[in-house]
Coordinates of N, CA, C and O in Angstrom, one line a residue:
X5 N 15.6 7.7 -14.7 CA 15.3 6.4 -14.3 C 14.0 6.4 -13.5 O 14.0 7.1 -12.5
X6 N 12.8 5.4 -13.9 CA 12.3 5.3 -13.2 C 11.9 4.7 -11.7 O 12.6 3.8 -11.2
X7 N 10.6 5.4 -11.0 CA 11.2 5.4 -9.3 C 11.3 3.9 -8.7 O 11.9 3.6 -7.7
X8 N 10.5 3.2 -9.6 CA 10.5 1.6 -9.4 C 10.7 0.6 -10.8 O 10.3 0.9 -11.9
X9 N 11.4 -0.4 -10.4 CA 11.4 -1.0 -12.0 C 10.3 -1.3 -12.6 O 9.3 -1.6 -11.9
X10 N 10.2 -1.4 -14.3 CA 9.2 -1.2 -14.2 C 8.3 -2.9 -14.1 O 7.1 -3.2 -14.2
X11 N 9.4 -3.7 -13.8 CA 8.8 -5.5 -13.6 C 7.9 -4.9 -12.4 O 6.8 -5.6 -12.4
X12 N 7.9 -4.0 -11.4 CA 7.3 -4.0 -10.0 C 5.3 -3.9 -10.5 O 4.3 -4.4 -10.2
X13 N 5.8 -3.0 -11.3 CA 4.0 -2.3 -11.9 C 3.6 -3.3 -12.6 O 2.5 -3.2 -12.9
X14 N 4.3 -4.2 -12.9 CA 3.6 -5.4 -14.1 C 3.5 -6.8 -13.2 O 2.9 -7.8 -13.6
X15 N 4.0 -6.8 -12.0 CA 3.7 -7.6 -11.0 C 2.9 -7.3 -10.2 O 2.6 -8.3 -9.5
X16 N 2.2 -5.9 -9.8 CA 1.1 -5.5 -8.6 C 0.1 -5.3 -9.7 O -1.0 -5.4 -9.2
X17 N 0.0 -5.1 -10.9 CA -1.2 -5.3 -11.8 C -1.7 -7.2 -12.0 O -2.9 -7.5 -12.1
X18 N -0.6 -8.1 -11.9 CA -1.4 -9.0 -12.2 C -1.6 -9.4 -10.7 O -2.6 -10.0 -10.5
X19 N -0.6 -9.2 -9.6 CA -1.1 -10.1 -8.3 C -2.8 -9.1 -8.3 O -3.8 -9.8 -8.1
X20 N -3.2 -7.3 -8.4 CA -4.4 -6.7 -8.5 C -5.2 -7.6 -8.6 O -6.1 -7.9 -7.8
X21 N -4.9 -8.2 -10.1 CA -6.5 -8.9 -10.9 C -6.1 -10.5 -11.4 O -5.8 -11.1 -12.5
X22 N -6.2 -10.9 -10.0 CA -5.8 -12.4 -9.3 C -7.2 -12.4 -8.8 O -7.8 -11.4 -8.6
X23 N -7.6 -13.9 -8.7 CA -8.7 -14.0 -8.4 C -9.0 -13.6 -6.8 O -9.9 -13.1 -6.2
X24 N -7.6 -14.2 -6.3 CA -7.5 -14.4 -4.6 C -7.7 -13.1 -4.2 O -8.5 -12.8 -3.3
X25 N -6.7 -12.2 -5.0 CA -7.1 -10.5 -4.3 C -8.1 -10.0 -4.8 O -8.6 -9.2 -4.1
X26 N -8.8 -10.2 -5.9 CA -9.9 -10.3 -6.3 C -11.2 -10.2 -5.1 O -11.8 -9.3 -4.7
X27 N -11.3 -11.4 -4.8 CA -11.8 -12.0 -3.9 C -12.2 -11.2 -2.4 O -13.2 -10.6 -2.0
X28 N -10.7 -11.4 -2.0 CA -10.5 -10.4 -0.7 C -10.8 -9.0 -0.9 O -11.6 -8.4 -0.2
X29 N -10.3 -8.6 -1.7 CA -10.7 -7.2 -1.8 C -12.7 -6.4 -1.9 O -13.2 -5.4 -1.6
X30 N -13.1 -7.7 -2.5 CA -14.3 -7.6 -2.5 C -14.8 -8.3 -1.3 O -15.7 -8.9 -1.9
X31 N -14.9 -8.6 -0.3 CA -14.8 -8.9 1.2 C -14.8 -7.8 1.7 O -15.7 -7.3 2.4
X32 N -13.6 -7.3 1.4 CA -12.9 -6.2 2.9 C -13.9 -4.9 2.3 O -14.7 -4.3 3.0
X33 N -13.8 -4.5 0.9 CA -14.4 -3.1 0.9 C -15.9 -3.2 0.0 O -16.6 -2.2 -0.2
X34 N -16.4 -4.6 -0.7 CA -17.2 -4.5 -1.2 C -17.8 -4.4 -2.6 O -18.9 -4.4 -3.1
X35 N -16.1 -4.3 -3.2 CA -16.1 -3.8 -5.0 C -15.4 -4.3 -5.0 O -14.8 -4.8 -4.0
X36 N -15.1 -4.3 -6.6 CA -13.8 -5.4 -7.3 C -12.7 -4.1 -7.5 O -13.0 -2.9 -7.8
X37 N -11.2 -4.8 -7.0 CA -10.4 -3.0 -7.0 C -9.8 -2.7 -8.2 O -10.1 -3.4 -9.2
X38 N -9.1 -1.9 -8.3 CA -9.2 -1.0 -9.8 C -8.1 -0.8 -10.0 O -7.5 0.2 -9.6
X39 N -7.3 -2.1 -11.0 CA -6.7 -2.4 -11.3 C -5.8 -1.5 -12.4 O -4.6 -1.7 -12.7
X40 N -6.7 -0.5 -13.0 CA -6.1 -0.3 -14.4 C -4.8 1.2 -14.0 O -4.2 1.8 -14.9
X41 N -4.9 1.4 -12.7 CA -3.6 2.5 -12.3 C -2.4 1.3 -12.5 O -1.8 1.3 -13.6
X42 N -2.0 0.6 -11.8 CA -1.0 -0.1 -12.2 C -0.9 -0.5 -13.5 O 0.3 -0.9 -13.7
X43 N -1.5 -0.7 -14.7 CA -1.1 -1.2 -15.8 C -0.7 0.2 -16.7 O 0.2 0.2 -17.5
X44 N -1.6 1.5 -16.1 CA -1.2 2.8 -16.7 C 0.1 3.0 -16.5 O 0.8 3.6 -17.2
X45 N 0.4 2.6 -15.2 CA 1.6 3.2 -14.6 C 2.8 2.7 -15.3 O 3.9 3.3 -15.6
X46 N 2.4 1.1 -15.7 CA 3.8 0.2 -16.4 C 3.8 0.3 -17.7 O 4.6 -0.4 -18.2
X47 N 2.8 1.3 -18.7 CA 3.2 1.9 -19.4 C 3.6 2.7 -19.8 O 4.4 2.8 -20.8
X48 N 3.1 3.6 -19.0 CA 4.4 5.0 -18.8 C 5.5 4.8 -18.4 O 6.4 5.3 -19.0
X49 N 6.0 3.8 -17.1 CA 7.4 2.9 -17.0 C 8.0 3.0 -18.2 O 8.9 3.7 -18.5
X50 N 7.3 1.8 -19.2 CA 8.2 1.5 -20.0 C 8.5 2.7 -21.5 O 9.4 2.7 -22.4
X51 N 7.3 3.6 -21.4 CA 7.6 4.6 -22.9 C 8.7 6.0 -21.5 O 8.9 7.1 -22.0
X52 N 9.0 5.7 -20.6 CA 9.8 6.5 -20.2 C 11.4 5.7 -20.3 O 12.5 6.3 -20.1
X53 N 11.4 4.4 -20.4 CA 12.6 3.5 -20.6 C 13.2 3.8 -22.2 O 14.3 4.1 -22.7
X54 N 11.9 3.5 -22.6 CA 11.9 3.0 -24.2 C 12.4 4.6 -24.8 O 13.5 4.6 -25.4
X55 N 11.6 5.9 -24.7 CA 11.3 6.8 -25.3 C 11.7 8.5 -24.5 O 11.6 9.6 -25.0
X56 N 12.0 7.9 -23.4 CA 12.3 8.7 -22.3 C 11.2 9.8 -22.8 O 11.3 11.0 -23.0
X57 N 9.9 9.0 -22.8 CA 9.0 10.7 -22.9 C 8.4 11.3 -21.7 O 7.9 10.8 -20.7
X58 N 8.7 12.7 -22.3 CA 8.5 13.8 -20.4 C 7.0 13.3 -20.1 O 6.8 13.1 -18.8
X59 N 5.9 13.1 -20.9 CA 4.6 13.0 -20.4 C 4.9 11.8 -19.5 O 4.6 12.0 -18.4
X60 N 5.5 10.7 -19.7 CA 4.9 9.6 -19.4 C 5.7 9.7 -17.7 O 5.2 9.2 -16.7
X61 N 7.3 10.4 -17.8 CA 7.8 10.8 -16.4 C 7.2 11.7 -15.9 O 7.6 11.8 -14.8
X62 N 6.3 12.4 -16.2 CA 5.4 13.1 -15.6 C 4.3 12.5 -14.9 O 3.7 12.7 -13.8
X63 N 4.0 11.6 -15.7 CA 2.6 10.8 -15.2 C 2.9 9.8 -14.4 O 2.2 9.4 -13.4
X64 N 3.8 9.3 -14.6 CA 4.2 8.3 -13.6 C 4.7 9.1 -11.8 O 4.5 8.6 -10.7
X65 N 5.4 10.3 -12.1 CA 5.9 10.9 -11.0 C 4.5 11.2 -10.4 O 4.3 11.2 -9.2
X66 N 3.4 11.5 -11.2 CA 2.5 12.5 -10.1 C 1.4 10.4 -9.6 O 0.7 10.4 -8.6
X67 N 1.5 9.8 -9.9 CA 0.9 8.9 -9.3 C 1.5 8.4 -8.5 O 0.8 8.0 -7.6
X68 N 3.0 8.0 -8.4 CA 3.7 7.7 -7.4 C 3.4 9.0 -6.1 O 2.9 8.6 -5.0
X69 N 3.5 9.8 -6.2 CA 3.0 11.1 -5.5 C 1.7 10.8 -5.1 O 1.8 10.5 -3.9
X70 N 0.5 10.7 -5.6 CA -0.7 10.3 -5.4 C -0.6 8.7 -4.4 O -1.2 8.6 -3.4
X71 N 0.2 7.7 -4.8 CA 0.0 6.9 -4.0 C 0.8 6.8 -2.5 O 0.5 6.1 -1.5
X72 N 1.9 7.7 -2.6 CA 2.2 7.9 -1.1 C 1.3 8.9 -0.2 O 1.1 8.9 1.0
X73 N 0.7 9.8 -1.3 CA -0.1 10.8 -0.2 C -1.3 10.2 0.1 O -1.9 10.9 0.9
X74 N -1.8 9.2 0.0 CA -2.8 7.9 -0.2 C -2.6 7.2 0.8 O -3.5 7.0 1.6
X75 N -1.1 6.6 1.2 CA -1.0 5.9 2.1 C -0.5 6.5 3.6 O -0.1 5.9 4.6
X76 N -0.5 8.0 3.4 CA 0.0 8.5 4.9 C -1.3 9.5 5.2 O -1.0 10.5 5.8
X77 N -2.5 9.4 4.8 CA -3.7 9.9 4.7 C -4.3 9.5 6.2 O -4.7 10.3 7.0
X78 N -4.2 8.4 6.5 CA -4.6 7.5 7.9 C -4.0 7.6 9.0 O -2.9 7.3 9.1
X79 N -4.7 8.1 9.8 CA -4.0 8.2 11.1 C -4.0 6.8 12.3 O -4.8 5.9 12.3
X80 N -3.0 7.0 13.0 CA -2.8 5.5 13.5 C -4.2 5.3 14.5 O -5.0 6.2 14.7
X81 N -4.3 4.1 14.9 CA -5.5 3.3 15.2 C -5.6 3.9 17.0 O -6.6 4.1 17.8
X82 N -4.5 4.0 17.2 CA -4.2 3.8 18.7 C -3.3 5.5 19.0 O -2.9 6.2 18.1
X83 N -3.2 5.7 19.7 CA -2.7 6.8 20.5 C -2.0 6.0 21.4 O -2.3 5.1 22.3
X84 N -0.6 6.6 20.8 CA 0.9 7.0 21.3 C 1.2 7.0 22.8 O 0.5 7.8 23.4
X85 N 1.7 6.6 23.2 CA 2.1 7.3 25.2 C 2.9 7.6 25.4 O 3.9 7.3 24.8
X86 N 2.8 8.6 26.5 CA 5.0 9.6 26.4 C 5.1 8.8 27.0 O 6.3 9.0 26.8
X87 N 5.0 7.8 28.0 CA 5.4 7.7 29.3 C 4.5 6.1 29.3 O 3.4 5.7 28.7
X88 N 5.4 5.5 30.1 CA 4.7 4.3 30.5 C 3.7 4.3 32.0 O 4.0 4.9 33.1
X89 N 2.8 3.6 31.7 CA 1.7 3.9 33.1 C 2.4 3.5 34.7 O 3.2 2.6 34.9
X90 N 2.1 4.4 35.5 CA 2.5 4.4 36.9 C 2.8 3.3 37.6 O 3.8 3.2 38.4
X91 N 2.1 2.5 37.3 CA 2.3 1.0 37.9 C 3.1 -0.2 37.4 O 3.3 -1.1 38.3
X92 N 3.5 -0.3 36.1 CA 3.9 -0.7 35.3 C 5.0 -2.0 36.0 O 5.1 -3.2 35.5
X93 N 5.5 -1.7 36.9 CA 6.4 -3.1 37.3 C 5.3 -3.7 38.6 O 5.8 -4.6 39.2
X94 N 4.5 -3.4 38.8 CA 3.4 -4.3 39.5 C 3.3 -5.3 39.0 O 3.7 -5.3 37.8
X95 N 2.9 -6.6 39.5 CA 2.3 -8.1 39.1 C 1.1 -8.0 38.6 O 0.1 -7.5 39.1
X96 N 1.1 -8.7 37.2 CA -0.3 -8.5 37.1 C -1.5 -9.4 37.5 O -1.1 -10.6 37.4
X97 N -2.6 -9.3 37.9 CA -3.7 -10.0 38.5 C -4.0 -10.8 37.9 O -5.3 -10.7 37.8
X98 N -3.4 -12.0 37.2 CA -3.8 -13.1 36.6 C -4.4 -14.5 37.4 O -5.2 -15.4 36.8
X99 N -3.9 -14.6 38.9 CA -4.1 -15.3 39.5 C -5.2 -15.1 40.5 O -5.5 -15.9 41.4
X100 N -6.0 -13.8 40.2 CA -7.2 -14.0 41.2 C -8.2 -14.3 40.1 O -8.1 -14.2 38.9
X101 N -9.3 -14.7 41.1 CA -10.9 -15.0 40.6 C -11.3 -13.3 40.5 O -11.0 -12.3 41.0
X102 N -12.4 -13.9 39.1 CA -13.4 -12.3 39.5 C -14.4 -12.1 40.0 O -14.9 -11.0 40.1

């Protein structure tokens, strides 16, 4: 069975190459994004439904693999605290002038 159905890959391929994300995507990074891994992916979905062929559970396992190791690549923005700062039940200074 594959790791997602395969309606998920045939729905993040067309919301991909939507004008709106379209759009945004070329905003935030500059290029139009690259749509054709999700349509690869929902074909190998479905010849691993249809055909149970090993290539296509193969290819689909290693991009699922590729796309989590993709999204834990980034480290967080901010740095963690063991401990809350010393003062922490103080009032805070919203009521004076600067």
């Amino acid at each position: 069975q594959p790791p997602r159905p395969c309606e998920d890959y045939w729905g993040e391929w067309k919301h991909c190459r939507g004008l709106r994300h379209a759009f945004h995507h070329y905003y935030a990074h500059g290029e139009l994004p690259a749509c054709g891994r999700w349509r690869e992916d929902y074909e190998a979905c479905r010849a691993w439904e249809r055909l149970r062929a090993a290539a296509a559970q193969e290819a689909l396992c290693k991009s699922e693999r590729a796309r989590v190791m993709e999204s834990q690549k980034y480290a967080p923005v901010w740095t963690l605290r063991k401990s809350p700062p010393p003062d922490w039940y103080l009032p805070l200074d919203q009521d004076k002038p600067n």
